[in-house]
Short mmCIF file of C-alpha atoms in Angstrom, two decimals:
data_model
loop_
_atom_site.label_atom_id
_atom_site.label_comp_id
_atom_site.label_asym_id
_atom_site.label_seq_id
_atom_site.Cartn_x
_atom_site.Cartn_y
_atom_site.Cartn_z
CA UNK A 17 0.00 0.00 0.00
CA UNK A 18 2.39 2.60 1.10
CA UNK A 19 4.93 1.94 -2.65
CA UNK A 20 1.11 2.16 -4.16
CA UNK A 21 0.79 5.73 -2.68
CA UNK A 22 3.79 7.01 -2.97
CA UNK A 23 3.24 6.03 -6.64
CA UNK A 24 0.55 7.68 -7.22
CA UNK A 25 1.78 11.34 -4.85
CA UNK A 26 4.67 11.38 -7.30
CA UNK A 27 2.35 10.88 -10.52
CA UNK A 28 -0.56 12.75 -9.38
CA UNK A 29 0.18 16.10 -11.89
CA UNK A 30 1.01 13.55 -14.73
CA UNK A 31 -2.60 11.84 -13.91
CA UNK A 32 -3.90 15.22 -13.63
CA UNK A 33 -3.25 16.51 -17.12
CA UNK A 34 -4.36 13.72 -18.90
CA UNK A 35 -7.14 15.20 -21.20
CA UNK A 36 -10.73 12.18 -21.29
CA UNK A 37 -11.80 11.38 -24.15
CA UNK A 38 -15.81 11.92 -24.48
CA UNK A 39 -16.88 8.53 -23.89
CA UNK A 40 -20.26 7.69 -26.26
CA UNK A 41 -19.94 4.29 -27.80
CA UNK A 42 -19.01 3.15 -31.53
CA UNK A 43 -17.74 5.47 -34.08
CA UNK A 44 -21.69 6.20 -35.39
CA UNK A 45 -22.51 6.84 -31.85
CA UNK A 46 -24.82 9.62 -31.48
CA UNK A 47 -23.42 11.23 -28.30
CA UNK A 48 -19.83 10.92 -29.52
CA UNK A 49 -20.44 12.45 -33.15
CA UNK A 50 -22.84 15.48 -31.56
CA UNK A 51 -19.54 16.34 -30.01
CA UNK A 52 -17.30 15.83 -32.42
CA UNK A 53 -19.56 18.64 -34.43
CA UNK A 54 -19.55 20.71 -31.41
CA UNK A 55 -16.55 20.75 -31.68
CA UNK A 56 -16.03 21.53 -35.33
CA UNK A 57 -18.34 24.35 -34.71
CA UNK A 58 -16.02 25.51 -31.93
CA UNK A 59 -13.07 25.58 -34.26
CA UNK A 60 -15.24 27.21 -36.42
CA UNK A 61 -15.61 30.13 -33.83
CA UNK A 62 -12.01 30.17 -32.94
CA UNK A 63 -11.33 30.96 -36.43
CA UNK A 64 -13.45 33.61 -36.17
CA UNK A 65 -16.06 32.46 -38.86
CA UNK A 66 -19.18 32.39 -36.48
CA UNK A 67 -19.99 34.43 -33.47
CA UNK A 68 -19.54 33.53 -29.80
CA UNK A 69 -23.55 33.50 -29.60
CA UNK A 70 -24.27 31.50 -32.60
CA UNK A 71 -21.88 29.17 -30.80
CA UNK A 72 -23.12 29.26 -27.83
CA UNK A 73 -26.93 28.84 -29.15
CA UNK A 74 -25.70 25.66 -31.15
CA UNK A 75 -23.64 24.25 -27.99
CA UNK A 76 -27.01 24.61 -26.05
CA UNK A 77 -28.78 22.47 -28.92
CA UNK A 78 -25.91 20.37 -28.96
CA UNK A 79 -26.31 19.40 -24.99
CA UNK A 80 -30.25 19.01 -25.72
CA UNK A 81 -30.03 16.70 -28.38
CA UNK A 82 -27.61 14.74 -26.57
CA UNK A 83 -30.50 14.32 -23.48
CA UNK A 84 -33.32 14.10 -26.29
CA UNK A 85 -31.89 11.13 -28.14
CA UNK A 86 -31.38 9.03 -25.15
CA UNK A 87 -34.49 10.17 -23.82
CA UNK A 88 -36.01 8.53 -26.94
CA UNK A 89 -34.00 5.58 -27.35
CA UNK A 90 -31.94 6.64 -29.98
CA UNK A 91 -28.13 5.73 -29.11
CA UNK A 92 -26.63 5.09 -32.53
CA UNK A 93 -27.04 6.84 -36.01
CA UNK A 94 -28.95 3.66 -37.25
CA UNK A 95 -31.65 3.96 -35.36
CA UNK A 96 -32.84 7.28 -36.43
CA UNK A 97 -34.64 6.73 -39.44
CA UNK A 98 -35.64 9.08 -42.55
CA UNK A 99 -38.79 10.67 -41.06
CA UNK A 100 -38.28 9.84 -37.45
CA UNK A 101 -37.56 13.87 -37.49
CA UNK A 102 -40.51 15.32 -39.74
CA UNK A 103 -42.42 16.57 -36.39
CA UNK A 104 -39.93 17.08 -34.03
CA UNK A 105 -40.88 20.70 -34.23
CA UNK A 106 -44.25 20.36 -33.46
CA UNK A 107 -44.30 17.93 -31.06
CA UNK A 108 -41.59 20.34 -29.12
CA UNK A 109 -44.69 23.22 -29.41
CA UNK A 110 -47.09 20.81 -28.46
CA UNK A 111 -46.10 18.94 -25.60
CA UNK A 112 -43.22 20.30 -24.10
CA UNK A 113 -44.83 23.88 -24.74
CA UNK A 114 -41.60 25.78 -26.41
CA UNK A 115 -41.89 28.72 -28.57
CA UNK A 116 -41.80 28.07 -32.03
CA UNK A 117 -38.43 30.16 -32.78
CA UNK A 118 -36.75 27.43 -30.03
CA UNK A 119 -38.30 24.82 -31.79
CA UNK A 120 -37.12 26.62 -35.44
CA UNK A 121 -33.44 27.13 -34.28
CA UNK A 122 -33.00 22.86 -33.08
CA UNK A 123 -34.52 22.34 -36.15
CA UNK A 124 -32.05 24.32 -37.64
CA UNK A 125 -29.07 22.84 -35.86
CA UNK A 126 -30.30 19.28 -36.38
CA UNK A 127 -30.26 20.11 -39.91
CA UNK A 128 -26.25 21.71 -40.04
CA UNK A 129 -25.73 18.23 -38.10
CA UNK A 130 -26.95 16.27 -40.46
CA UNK A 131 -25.50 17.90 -43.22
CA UNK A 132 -22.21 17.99 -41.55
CA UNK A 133 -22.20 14.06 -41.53
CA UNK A 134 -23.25 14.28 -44.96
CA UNK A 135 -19.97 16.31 -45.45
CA UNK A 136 -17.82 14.23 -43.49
CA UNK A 137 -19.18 11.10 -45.33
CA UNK A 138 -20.11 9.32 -42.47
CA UNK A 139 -23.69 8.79 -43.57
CA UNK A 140 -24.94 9.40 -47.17
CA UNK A 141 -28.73 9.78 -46.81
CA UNK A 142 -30.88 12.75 -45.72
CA UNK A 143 -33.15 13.65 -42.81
CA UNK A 144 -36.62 14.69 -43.29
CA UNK A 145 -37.38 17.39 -40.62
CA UNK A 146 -40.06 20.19 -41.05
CA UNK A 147 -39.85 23.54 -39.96
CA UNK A 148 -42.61 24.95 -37.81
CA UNK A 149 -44.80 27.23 -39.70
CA UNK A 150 -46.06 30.32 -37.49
CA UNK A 151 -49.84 30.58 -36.91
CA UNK A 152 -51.04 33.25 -39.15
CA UNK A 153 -54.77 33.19 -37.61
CA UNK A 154 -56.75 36.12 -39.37
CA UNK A 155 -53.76 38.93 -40.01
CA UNK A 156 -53.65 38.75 -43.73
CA UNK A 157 -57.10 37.61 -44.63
CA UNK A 158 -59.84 40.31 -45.20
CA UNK A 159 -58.90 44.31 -45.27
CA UNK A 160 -57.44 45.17 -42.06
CA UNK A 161 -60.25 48.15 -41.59
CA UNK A 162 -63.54 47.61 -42.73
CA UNK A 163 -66.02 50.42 -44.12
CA UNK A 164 -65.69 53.53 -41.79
CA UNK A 165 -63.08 52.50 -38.94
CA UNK A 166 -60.61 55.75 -39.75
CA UNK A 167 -63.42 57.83 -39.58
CA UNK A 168 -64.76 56.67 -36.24
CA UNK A 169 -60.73 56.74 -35.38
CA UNK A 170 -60.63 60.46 -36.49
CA UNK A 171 -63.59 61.37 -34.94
CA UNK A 172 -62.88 59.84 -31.06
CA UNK A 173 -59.19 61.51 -31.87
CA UNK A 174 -60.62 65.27 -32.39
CA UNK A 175 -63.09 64.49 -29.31
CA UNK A 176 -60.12 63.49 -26.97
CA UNK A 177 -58.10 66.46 -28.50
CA UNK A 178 -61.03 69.17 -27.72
CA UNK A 179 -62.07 67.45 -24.00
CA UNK A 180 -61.22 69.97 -21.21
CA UNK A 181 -59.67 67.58 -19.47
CA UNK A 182 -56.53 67.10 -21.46
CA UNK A 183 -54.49 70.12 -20.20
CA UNK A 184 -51.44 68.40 -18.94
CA UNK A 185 -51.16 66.33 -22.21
CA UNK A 186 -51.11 69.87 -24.13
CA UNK A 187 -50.17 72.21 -21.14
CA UNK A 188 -52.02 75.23 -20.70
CA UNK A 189 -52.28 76.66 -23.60
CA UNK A 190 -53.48 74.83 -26.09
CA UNK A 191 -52.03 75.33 -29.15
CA UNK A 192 -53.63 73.92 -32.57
CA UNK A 193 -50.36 73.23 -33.47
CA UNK A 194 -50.11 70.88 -30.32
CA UNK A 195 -53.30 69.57 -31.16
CA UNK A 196 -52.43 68.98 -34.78
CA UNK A 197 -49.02 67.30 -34.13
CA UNK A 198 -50.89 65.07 -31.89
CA UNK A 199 -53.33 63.86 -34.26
#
């Protein structure tokens, strides 16, 4: 025990500075290639060719995506399939309740993944995932005013603008030209 501890008190800085190697299974590993393109994209930041935010936003996806596949079973680039993607954005909306720009910007990054392994020629087929459309609702359909709503707009504006009550909006005096620049 004691030529085992000596041992190791005169090695400790040597054991110390020994740099791990991300641990994530086979070479088409999920978890180890999300970090090798973390990594990339570092580089890529070093060099000056992306921002430190855009970095940092794509290291956050990075870390999720590395929870959300083993979350869903997914360890190994084989068992994520052609359309096992297509509503990841949606479903993100849905049930985990994100906005749909957080669910637009992983979709984004799991598609610069996926073409980086594409580039890298560790995979040569592509990934179906769909963008999430924002809810347009009513906004552009119809006119946005109907028959006389300036009018009626005008007309409550001048009858605030004349109302007694609005000297410290105008001061004392009230000038038209107050009154006009307000309208």
């Amino acid at each position: 025990i004691k030529e085992a501890k000596k041992w190791v008190m005169s090695n400790l800085g040597a054991l110390f500075s020994l740099e791990t190697t991300p641990r994530g299974g086979a070479k088409n590993s999920v978890k180890r290639l999300l970090s090798r393109h973390i990594e990339f994209i570092r580089l890529r930041h070093l060099a000056g060719e992306i921002s430190e935010s855009t970095f940092t936003g794509y290291a956050k996806c990075a870390r999720h995506f590395t929870k959300w596949f083993a979350n869903e079973g997914i360890h190994k680039l084989g068992d994520i399939q052609r359309t096992s993607l297509m509503h990841y954005g949606r479903q993100r909306i849905n049930e985990d309740g994100i906005a749909a720009s957080t669910a637009n910007l992983e979709i984004v990054y799991i598609r610069m993944w996926w073409k980086w392994l594409l580039d890298e020629e560790i995979l040569n087929r592509t990934l179906r995932v769909n963008p999430v459309k924002r809810a347009v609702e009513n906004r552009t359909s119809g006119m946005p005013f109907y028959g006389n709503d300036f009018e009626k707009i005008y007309q409550s504006l001048n009858e605030w603008v004349e109302a007694d009550s609005q000297e410290e909006m105008f001061g004392k005096k009230k000038s038209a030209y107050n009154k006009e620049l307000f309208r």
